[in-house]
Amino acid sequence: MSVICKILVYTNDANFSDKMKRVFGSEEYVLRVVGLFTEVVEILHFELYDVLVIETEFMGEMNGLLKIADNVLLGIPIVVACGESKLKIVDGENSRFYFVSKFSDPEEWKKVIQMAVSENYIITTKGAQT
């Protein structure tokens, strides 16, 4: 049995969209890219996705989007593609945000998505004796 990760990407940057398609274009991922945030809300109302990736060139727009995402999307991990040089994790009211450089290499992107999924969905038996 294989596990498939469903990723929804919000971006208007064609280069970033192409990068995400290259990085997550294997059988292990289902990737959907949209250019309107209203589409994100509508899609997530009807379909389940494991992770939301948000990328915008307008940093003034980013704060508003993150507030909406935190309050409307209730709990989905959100990876924010930005200018951060190091991974930064911030807990919102309802969601956890993972800030990563939009220019990170493919392996870094996969690690961040894996971290977001494992921290938010995978149940482990920490400390259990075998």
PDB file of C-alpha atoms in Angstrom:
ATOM      1  CA  MET A   1       0.000   0.000   0.000  1.00  0.00           C
ATOM      2  CA  SER A   2       1.363   3.407  -0.895  1.00  0.00           C
ATOM      3  CA  VAL A   3       0.444   6.715   0.672  1.00  0.00           C
ATOM      4  CA  ILE A   4      -0.421   9.635  -1.569  1.00  0.00           C
ATOM      5  CA  CYS A   5      -0.110  13.217  -0.384  1.00  0.00           C
ATOM      6  CA  LYS A   6      -2.609  15.699  -1.843  1.00  0.00           C
ATOM      7  CA  ILE A   7      -1.164  19.198  -2.199  1.00  0.00           C
ATOM      8  CA  LEU A   8      -3.102  22.314  -3.191  1.00  0.00           C
ATOM      9  CA  VAL A   9      -0.961  25.232  -4.406  1.00  0.00           C
ATOM     10  CA  TYR A  10      -2.103  28.860  -4.601  1.00  0.00           C
ATOM     11  CA  THR A  11       0.140  30.962  -6.849  1.00  0.00           C
ATOM     12  CA  ASN A  12       0.071  33.336  -9.794  1.00  0.00           C
ATOM     13  CA  ASP A  13       3.759  32.790 -10.558  1.00  0.00           C
ATOM     14  CA  ALA A  14       4.113  30.484 -13.581  1.00  0.00           C
ATOM     15  CA  ASN A  15       7.740  29.677 -12.687  1.00  0.00           C
ATOM     16  CA  PHE A  16       6.789  28.653  -9.143  1.00  0.00           C
ATOM     17  CA  SER A  17       3.889  26.602 -10.492  1.00  0.00           C
ATOM     18  CA  ASP A  18       6.236  24.786 -12.881  1.00  0.00           C
ATOM     19  CA  LYS A  19       8.710  24.168 -10.051  1.00  0.00           C
ATOM     20  CA  MET A  20       6.013  22.618  -7.850  1.00  0.00           C
ATOM     21  CA  LYS A  21       4.908  20.403 -10.751  1.00  0.00           C
ATOM     22  CA  ARG A  22       8.505  19.207 -11.231  1.00  0.00           C
ATOM     23  CA  VAL A  23       9.107  18.609  -7.521  1.00  0.00           C
ATOM     24  CA  PHE A  24       5.793  16.886  -6.810  1.00  0.00           C
ATOM     25  CA  GLY A  25       5.120  15.303 -10.189  1.00  0.00           C
ATOM     26  CA  SER A  26       5.584  11.688  -9.077  1.00  0.00           C
ATOM     27  CA  GLU A  27       3.037   9.016  -8.209  1.00  0.00           C
ATOM     28  CA  GLU A  28       3.440   9.810  -4.508  1.00  0.00           C
ATOM     29  CA  TYR A  29       1.689  13.168  -4.860  1.00  0.00           C
ATOM     30  CA  VAL A  30      -1.525  14.619  -6.224  1.00  0.00           C
ATOM     31  CA  LEU A  31      -0.905  18.273  -7.059  1.00  0.00           C
ATOM     32  CA  ARG A  32      -3.409  20.947  -8.012  1.00  0.00           C
ATOM     33  CA  VAL A  33      -2.414  24.545  -8.757  1.00  0.00           C
ATOM     34  CA  VAL A  34      -4.893  27.444  -8.674  1.00  0.00           C
ATOM     35  CA  GLY A  35      -4.508  31.178  -9.177  1.00  0.00           C
ATOM     36  CA  LEU A  36      -7.422  32.573  -7.172  1.00  0.00           C
ATOM     37  CA  PHE A  37      -7.709  32.314  -3.403  1.00  0.00           C
ATOM     38  CA  THR A  38     -11.493  32.041  -3.708  1.00  0.00           C
ATOM     39  CA  GLU A  39     -10.831  28.816  -5.646  1.00  0.00           C
ATOM     40  CA  VAL A  40      -8.757  27.530  -2.728  1.00  0.00           C
ATOM     41  CA  VAL A  41     -11.620  28.091  -0.292  1.00  0.00           C
ATOM     42  CA  GLU A  42     -14.155  26.528  -2.661  1.00  0.00           C
ATOM     43  CA  ILE A  43     -11.986  23.491  -3.427  1.00  0.00           C
ATOM     44  CA  LEU A  44     -11.239  22.840   0.245  1.00  0.00           C
ATOM     45  CA  HIS A  45     -14.944  23.104   1.021  1.00  0.00           C
ATOM     46  CA  PHE A  46     -15.629  20.076  -1.204  1.00  0.00           C
ATOM     47  CA  GLU A  47     -12.340  18.133  -1.288  1.00  0.00           C
ATOM     48  CA  LEU A  48      -9.760  17.007   1.247  1.00  0.00           C
ATOM     49  CA  TYR A  49      -6.141  18.029   0.752  1.00  0.00           C
ATOM     50  CA  ASP A  50      -3.269  17.257   3.099  1.00  0.00           C
ATOM     51  CA  VAL A  51      -1.314  20.496   2.641  1.00  0.00           C
ATOM     52  CA  LEU A  52      -1.894  23.981   1.251  1.00  0.00           C
ATOM     53  CA  VAL A  53       1.060  25.833  -0.303  1.00  0.00           C
ATOM     54  CA  ILE A  54       0.650  29.612  -0.594  1.00  0.00           C
ATOM     55  CA  GLU A  55       2.947  31.753  -2.737  1.00  0.00           C
ATOM     56  CA  THR A  56       2.398  35.381  -3.591  1.00  0.00           C
ATOM     57  CA  GLU A  57       4.749  38.031  -4.891  1.00  0.00           C
ATOM     58  CA  PHE A  58       2.905  40.698  -2.898  1.00  0.00           C
ATOM     59  CA  MET A  59       3.971  40.460   0.741  1.00  0.00           C
ATOM     60  CA  GLY A  60       1.290  42.978   1.728  1.00  0.00           C
ATOM     61  CA  GLU A  61      -1.277  40.480   0.461  1.00  0.00           C
ATOM     62  CA  MET A  62       0.327  37.623   2.389  1.00  0.00           C
ATOM     63  CA  ASN A  63      -0.732  38.692   5.913  1.00  0.00           C
ATOM     64  CA  GLY A  64      -4.376  38.977   4.895  1.00  0.00           C
ATOM     65  CA  LEU A  65      -4.294  35.617   3.123  1.00  0.00           C
ATOM     66  CA  LEU A  66      -2.748  33.901   6.126  1.00  0.00           C
ATOM     67  CA  LYS A  67      -5.386  35.321   8.487  1.00  0.00           C
ATOM     68  CA  ILE A  68      -8.150  34.128   6.174  1.00  0.00           C
ATOM     69  CA  ALA A  69      -6.501  30.738   5.723  1.00  0.00           C
ATOM     70  CA  ASP A  70      -6.074  30.298   9.474  1.00  0.00           C
ATOM     71  CA  ASN A  71      -9.692  31.194  10.239  1.00  0.00           C
ATOM     72  CA  VAL A  72     -11.495  29.650   7.267  1.00  0.00           C
ATOM     73  CA  LEU A  73      -9.488  26.542   6.430  1.00  0.00           C
ATOM     74  CA  LEU A  74      -9.389  25.308  10.041  1.00  0.00           C
ATOM     75  CA  GLY A  75      -6.445  23.093  10.656  1.00  0.00           C
ATOM     76  CA  ILE A  76      -4.881  22.276   7.303  1.00  0.00           C
ATOM     77  CA  PRO A  77      -1.098  22.718   7.463  1.00  0.00           C
ATOM     78  CA  ILE A  78      -0.048  25.703   5.346  1.00  0.00           C
ATOM     79  CA  VAL A  79       3.361  25.952   3.707  1.00  0.00           C
ATOM     80  CA  VAL A  80       4.212  29.553   2.865  1.00  0.00           C
ATOM     81  CA  ALA A  81       6.687  30.098   0.037  1.00  0.00           C
ATOM     82  CA  CYS A  82       8.516  33.296   0.913  1.00  0.00           C
ATOM     83  CA  GLY A  83      11.911  34.936   1.271  1.00  0.00           C
ATOM     84  CA  GLU A  84      12.842  33.218   4.556  1.00  0.00           C
ATOM     85  CA  SER A  85      16.321  31.716   4.354  1.00  0.00           C
ATOM     86  CA  LYS A  86      15.661  29.107   7.065  1.00  0.00           C
ATOM     87  CA  LEU A  87      12.567  27.061   7.807  1.00  0.00           C
ATOM     88  CA  LYS A  88      10.340  28.839  10.330  1.00  0.00           C
ATOM     89  CA  ILE A  89       7.308  27.198  11.939  1.00  0.00           C
ATOM     90  CA  VAL A  90       4.529  29.312  13.468  1.00  0.00           C
ATOM     91  CA  ASP A  91       1.344  28.127  15.154  1.00  0.00           C
ATOM     92  CA  GLY A  92      -1.734  30.089  14.152  1.00  0.00           C
ATOM     93  CA  GLU A  93      -5.124  29.976  15.855  1.00  0.00           C
ATOM     94  CA  ASN A  94      -6.196  26.876  13.902  1.00  0.00           C
ATOM     95  CA  SER A  95      -3.374  25.962  11.522  1.00  0.00           C
ATOM     96  CA  ARG A  96       0.375  25.535  11.631  1.00  0.00           C
ATOM     97  CA  PHE A  97       2.405  27.601   9.152  1.00  0.00           C
ATOM     98  CA  TYR A  98       5.700  26.451   7.640  1.00  0.00           C
ATOM     99  CA  PHE A  99       7.641  29.363   6.116  1.00  0.00           C
ATOM    100  CA  VAL A 100      10.216  28.191   3.570  1.00  0.00           C
ATOM    101  CA  SER A 101      12.188  29.889   0.820  1.00  0.00           C
ATOM    102  CA  LYS A 102      10.382  29.657  -2.491  1.00  0.00           C
ATOM    103  CA  PHE A 103      13.837  29.078  -4.000  1.00  0.00           C
ATOM    104  CA  SER A 104      14.614  26.008  -1.869  1.00  0.00           C
ATOM    105  CA  ASP A 105      15.827  22.938  -3.698  1.00  0.00           C
ATOM    106  CA  PRO A 106      13.423  20.038  -4.429  1.00  0.00           C
ATOM    107  CA  GLU A 107      14.685  17.927  -1.519  1.00  0.00           C
ATOM    108  CA  GLU A 108      14.047  20.758   0.955  1.00  0.00           C
ATOM    109  CA  TRP A 109      10.517  21.174  -0.409  1.00  0.00           C
ATOM    110  CA  LYS A 110       9.840  17.455   0.002  1.00  0.00           C
ATOM    111  CA  LYS A 111      11.192  17.543   3.578  1.00  0.00           C
ATOM    112  CA  VAL A 112       8.934  20.469   4.493  1.00  0.00           C
ATOM    113  CA  ILE A 113       5.836  18.792   3.029  1.00  0.00           C
ATOM    114  CA  GLN A 114       6.748  15.525   4.800  1.00  0.00           C
ATOM    115  CA  MET A 115       7.181  17.430   8.075  1.00  0.00           C
ATOM    116  CA  ALA A 116       3.846  19.214   7.676  1.00  0.00           C
ATOM    117  CA  VAL A 117       2.045  15.935   7.024  1.00  0.00           C
ATOM    118  CA  SER A 118       3.768  13.965   9.777  1.00  0.00           C
ATOM    119  CA  GLU A 119       3.333  16.675  12.434  1.00  0.00           C
ATOM    120  CA  ASN A 120      -0.331  17.147  11.639  1.00  0.00           C
ATOM    121  CA  TYR A 121      -1.666  13.731  10.649  1.00  0.00           C
ATOM    122  CA  ILE A 122       0.564  10.785  11.542  1.00  0.00           C
ATOM    123  CA  ILE A 123      -0.122   9.187  14.898  1.00  0.00           C
ATOM    124  CA  THR A 124       2.899   7.569  16.504  1.00  0.00           C
ATOM    125  CA  THR A 125       3.366   5.598  19.671  1.00  0.00           C
ATOM    126  CA  LYS A 126       6.114   7.649  21.289  1.00  0.00           C
ATOM    127  CA  GLY A 127       7.637   5.890  24.241  1.00  0.00           C
ATOM    128  CA  ALA A 128       5.797   2.636  23.594  1.00  0.00           C
ATOM    129  CA  GLN A 129       7.644  -0.538  24.552  1.00  0.00           C
ATOM    130  CA  THR A 130       7.908  -3.297  21.951  1.00  0.00           C
TER     131      THR A 130
END
